[in-house]
Coordinates of C-alpha atoms in Angstrom, one line a residue:
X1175 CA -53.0 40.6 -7.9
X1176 CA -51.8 43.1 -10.9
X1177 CA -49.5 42.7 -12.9
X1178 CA -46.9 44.3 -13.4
X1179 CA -45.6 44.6 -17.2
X1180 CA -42.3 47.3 -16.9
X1181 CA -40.5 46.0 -14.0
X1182 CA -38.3 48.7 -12.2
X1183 CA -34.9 48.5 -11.1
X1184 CA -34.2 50.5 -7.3
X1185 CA -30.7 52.4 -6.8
X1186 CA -30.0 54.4 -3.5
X1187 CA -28.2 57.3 -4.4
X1188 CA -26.7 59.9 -1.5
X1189 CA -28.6 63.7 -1.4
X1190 CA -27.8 65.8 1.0
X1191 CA -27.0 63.7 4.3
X1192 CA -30.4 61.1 3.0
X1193 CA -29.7 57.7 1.1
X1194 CA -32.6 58.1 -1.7
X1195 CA -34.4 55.3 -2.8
X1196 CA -35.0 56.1 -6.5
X1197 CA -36.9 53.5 -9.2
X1198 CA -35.9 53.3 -13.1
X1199 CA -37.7 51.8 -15.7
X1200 CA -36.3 51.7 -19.5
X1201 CA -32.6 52.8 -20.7
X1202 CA -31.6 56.3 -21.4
X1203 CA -31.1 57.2 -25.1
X1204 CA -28.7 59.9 -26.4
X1205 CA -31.4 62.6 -27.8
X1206 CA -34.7 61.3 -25.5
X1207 CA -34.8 63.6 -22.3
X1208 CA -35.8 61.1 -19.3
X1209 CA -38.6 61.9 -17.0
X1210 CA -38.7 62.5 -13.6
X1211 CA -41.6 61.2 -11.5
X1212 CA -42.0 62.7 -8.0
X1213 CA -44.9 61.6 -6.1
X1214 CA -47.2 63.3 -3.6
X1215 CA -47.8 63.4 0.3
X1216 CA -47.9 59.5 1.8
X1217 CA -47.7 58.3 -1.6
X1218 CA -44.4 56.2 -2.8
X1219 CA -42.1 56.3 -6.1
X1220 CA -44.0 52.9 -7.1
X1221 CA -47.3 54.7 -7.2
X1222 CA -46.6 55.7 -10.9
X1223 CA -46.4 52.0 -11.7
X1224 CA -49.7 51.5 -13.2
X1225 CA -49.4 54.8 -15.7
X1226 CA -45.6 53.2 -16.5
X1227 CA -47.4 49.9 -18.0
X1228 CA -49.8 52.2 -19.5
X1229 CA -47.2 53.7 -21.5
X1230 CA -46.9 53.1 -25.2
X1231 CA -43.8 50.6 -26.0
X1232 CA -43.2 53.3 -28.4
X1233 CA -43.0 56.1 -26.3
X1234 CA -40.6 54.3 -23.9
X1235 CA -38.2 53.4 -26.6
X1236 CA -35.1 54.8 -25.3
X1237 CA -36.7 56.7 -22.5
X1238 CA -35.6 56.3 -18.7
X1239 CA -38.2 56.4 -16.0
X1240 CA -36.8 58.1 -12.7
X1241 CA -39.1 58.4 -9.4
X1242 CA -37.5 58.8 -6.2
X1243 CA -39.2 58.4 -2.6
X1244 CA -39.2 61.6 -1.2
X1245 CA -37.0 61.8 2.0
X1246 CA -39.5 60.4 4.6
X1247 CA -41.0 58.4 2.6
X1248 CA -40.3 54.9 1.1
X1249 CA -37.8 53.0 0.9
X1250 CA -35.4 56.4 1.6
X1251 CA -33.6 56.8 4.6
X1252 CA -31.1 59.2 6.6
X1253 CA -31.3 60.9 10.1
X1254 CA -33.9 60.9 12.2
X1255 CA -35.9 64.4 12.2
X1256 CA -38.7 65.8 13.7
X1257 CA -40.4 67.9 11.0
X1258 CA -40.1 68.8 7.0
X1259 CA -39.4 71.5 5.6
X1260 CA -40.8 72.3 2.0
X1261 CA -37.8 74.2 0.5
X1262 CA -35.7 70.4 1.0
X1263 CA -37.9 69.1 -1.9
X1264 CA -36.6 71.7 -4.4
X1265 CA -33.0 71.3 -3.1
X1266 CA -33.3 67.2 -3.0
X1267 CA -34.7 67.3 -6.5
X1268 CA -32.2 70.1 -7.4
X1269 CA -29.1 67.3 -6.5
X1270 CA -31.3 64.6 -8.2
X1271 CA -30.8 66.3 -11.4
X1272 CA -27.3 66.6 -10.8
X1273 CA -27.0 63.0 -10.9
X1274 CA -28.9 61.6 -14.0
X1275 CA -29.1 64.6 -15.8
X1276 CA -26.3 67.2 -15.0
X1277 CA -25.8 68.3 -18.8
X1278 CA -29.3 68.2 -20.1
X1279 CA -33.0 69.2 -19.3
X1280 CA -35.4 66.3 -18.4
X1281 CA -39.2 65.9 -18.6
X1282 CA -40.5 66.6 -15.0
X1283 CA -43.9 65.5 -13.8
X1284 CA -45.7 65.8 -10.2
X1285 CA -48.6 64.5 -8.4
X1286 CA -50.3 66.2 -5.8
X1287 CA -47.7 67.6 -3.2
X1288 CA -45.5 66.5 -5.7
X1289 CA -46.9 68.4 -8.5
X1290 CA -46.1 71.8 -6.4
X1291 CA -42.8 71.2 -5.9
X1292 CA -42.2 71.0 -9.3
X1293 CA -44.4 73.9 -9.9
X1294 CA -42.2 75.7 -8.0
X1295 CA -38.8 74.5 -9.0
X1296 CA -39.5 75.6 -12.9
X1297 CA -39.5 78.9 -11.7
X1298 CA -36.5 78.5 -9.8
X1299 CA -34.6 75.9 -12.3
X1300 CA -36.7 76.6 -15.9
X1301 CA -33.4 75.5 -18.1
X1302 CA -33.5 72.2 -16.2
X1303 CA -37.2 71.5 -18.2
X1304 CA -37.8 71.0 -20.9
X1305 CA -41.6 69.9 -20.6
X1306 CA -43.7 70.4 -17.5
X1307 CA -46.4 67.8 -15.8
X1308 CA -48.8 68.9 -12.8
X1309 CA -50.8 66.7 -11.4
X1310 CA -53.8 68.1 -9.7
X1311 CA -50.6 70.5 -7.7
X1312 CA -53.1 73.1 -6.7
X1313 CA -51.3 75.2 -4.0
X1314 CA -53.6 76.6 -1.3
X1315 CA -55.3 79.6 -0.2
X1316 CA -53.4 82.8 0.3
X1317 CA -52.4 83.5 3.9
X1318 CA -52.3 86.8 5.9
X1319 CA -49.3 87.6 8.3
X1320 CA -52.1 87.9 10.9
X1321 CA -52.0 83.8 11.0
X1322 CA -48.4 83.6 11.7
X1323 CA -48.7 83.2 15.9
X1324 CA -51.1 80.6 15.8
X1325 CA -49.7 79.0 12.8
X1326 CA -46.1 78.6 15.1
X1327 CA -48.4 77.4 18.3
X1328 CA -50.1 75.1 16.2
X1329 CA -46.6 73.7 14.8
X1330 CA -45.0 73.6 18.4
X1331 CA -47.6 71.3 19.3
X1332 CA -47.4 69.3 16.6
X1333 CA -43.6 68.7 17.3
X1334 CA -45.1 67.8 21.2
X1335 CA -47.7 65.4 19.8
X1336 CA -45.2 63.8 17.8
X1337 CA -42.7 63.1 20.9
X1338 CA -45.2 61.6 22.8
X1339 CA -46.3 58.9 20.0
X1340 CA -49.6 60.7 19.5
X1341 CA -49.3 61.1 15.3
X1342 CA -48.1 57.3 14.9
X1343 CA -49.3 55.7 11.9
X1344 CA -51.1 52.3 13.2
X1345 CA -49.7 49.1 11.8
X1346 CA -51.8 46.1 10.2
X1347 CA -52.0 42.7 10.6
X1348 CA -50.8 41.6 7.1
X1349 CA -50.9 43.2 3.9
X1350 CA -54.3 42.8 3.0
X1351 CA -55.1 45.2 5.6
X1352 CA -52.9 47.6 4.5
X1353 CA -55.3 47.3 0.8
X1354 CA -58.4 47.8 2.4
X1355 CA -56.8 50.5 3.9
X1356 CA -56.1 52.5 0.3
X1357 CA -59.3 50.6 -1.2
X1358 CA -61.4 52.6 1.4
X1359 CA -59.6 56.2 0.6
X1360 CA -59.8 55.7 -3.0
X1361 CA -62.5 52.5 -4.1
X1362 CA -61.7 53.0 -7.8
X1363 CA -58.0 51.5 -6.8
X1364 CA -59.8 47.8 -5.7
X1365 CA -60.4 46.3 -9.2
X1366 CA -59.3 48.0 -12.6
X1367 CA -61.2 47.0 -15.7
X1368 CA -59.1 43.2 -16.3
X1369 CA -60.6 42.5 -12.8
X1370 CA -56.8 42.7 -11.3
X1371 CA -56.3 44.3 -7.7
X1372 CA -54.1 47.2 -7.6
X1373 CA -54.6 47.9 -4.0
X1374 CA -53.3 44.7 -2.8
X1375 CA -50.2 45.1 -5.1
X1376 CA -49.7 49.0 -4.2
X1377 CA -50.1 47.9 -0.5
X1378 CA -46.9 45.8 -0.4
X1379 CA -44.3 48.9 -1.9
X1380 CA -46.5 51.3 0.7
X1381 CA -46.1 49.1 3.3
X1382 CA -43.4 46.9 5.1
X1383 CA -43.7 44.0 7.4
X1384 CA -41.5 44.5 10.7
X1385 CA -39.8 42.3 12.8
X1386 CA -43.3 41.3 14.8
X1387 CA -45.0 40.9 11.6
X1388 CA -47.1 43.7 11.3
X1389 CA -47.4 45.7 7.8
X1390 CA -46.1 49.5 8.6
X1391 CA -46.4 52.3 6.6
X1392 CA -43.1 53.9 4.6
X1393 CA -44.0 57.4 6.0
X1394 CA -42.8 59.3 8.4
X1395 CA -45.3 60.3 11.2
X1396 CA -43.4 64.0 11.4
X1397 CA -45.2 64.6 7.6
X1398 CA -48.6 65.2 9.8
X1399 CA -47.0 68.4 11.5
X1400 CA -48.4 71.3 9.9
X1401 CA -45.6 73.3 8.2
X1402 CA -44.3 76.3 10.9
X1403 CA -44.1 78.9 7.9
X1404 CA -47.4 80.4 6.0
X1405 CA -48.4 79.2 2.6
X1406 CA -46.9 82.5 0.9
X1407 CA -49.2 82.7 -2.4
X1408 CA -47.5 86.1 -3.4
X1409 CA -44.1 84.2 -3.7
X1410 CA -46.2 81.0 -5.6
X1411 CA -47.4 83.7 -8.1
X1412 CA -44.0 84.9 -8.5
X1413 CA -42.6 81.6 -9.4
X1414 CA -44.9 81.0 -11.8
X1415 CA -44.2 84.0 -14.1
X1416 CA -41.0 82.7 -13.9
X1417 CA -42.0 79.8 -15.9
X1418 CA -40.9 79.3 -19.4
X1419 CA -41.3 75.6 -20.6
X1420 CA -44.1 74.3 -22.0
X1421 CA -46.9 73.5 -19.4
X1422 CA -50.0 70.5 -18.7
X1423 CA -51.7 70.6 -15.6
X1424 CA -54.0 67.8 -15.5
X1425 CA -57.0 67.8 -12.6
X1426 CA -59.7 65.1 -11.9
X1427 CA -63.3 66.0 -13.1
X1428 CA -64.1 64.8 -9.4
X1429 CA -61.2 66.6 -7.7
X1430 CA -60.6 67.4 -4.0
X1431 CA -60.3 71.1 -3.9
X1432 CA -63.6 71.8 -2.1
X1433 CA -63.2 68.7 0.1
X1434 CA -59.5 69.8 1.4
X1435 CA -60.5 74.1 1.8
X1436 CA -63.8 74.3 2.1
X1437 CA -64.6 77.7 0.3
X1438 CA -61.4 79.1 1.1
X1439 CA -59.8 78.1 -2.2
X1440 CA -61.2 76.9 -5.6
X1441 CA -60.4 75.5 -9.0
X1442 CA -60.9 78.6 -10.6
X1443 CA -58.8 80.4 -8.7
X1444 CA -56.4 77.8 -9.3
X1445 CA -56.8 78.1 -13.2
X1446 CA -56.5 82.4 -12.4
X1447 CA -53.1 81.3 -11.0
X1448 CA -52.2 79.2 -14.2
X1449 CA -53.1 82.1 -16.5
X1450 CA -49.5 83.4 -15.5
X1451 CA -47.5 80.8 -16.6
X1452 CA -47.1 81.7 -20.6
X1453 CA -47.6 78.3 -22.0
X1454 CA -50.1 76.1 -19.9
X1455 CA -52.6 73.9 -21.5
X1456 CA -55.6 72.1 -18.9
X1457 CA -56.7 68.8 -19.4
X1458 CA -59.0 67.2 -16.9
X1459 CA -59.9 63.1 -16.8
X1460 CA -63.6 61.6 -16.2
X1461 CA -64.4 59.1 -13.9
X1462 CA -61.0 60.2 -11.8
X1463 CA -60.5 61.3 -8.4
X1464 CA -57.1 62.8 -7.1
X1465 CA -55.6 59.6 -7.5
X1466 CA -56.0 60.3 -11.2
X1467 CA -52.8 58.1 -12.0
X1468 CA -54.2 54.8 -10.3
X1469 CA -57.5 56.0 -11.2
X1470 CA -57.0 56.4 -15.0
X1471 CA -53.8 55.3 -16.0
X1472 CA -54.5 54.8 -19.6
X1473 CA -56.1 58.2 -20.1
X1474 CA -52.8 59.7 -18.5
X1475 CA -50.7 57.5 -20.6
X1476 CA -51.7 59.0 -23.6
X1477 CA -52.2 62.5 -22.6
X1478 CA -48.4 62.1 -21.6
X1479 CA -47.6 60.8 -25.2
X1480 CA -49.0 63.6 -26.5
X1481 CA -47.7 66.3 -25.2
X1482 CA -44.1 64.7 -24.3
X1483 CA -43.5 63.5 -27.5

């Protein structure tokens, strides 16, 4: 199995009515900004372990690591619901801040659904960063008011689907299923270059055995509903010009744009987007799919160095 060379230490810290799970590596030095790790959809804080160890034992001199589970996911918990709403990441991350780093801007990165949010909150929060990380965050295709009814219908019976048990996530029968499981939706994550399974490792902090022995997955079914309100890419554009920190958005030479739209949105009209935010610099990682941080964790590493440091 991999292993791991920066343990983390888990703290559960309240946020707005949820009990977040939230994972530090390293000790906070007066001067060194920390960085916040926020991870994408069915993904978990311990995802970023990999690029962690990857990290130069210079760079993390002094530096605090902070990735929390998103609410819904992980090891975070709090009242049941029955459907998320995309403004709670920006507020949940919003209170975050207020509690490791209420007097000082941090380093924030994202991945994925992760790497919007953040997007998104520098234009809402830009004193609170100091340097900005996007990981393959694309956004989506613009939407027309037009799409609004069906858009509601569709998410109405999403919320039906979901009472009657019809979006559970199926357990495994141990935890090696629950690797074959990732190793299938991403092969690269099976064997790294020592010959040491990450997917088997990844598998037990995604994962948790219940009481009849079967590996379940830390997400919440309700993620599946499709959001009720349209993707509003006038407001995304809006945000961006609002951005004022220093920018890297880092894709996958084999990334999923095309796979997920279909022709309905591309990576150059994602890099159109990007030419709004006044200092944004692309760099994109070979032999990488949109799991770029399991994928290629040193080649992250020291694009992080870089530009953090």
């Amino acid at each position: 199995m991999y292993q791991v060379k920066r343990p983390s230490r888990s703290e559960f810290i309240p946020i707005r009515n949820q009990q977040y799970h939230v994972r530090i590596w390293g000790e906070r030095r007066p001067g060194i900004a920390p960085l916040v790790l926020v991870h994408g959809w069915m993904d978990v804080a311990a995802s970023y372990q990999f690029v962690v160890d990857a990290l130069s034992d210079a760079f993390m001199q002094g530096r605090q690591l902070i990735a929390p589970d998103w609410r819904g996911y992980g090891l975070t918990t709090g009242a049941p619901i029955d459907n998320y709403w995309y403004p709670d990441y920006l507020a949940d991350l919003d209170f975050l801040l207020d509690h490791y780093a209420p007097d000082r801007p941090v380093d924030l990165l994202g991945h994925s659904m992760g790497g919007n949010v953040v997007m998104n909150y520098a234009g809402v929060r830009p004193t609170r960063i100091r340097r900005l990380v996007n990981l393959e965050g694309f956004g989506g295709p613009a939407t027309e008011p037009g799409q609004a009814p069906q858009r509601y219908a569709k998410w109405l019976d999403g919320l039906r689907q979901l009472q009657r048990g019809e979006l559970d996530l199926r357990p495994y029968e141990n935890v090696e299923g629950v690797a074959r499981r990732l190793s299938k939706t991403n092969p690269r994550l099976a064997r790294d270059q020592a010959g040491q399974d990450k997917a088997l490792w990844l598998a037990a902090h995604w994962a948790r055995q219940n009481a009849a022995g079967q590996w379940e997955i830390l997400g919440d079914p309700a993620h599946k509903i499709v959001n009720a309100q349209l993707f509003r890419a006038d407001e995304l554009l809006e945000l961006y010009k609002c951005i004022t920190m220093p920018v890297l958005a880092v894709e996958a030479v084999h990334n999923s744009v095309d796979l997920w739209w279909r022709g309905k949105f591309s990576i150059a009209q994602y890099h159109e987007r990007l030419k709004l935010v006044r200092d944004c610099r692309i760099e994109v990682i070979d032999d990488a799919g949109h799991m770029l941080h399991h994928d290629q964790p040193e080649r992250l590493a020291r694009l992080l160095e870089g530009f953090l440091d």
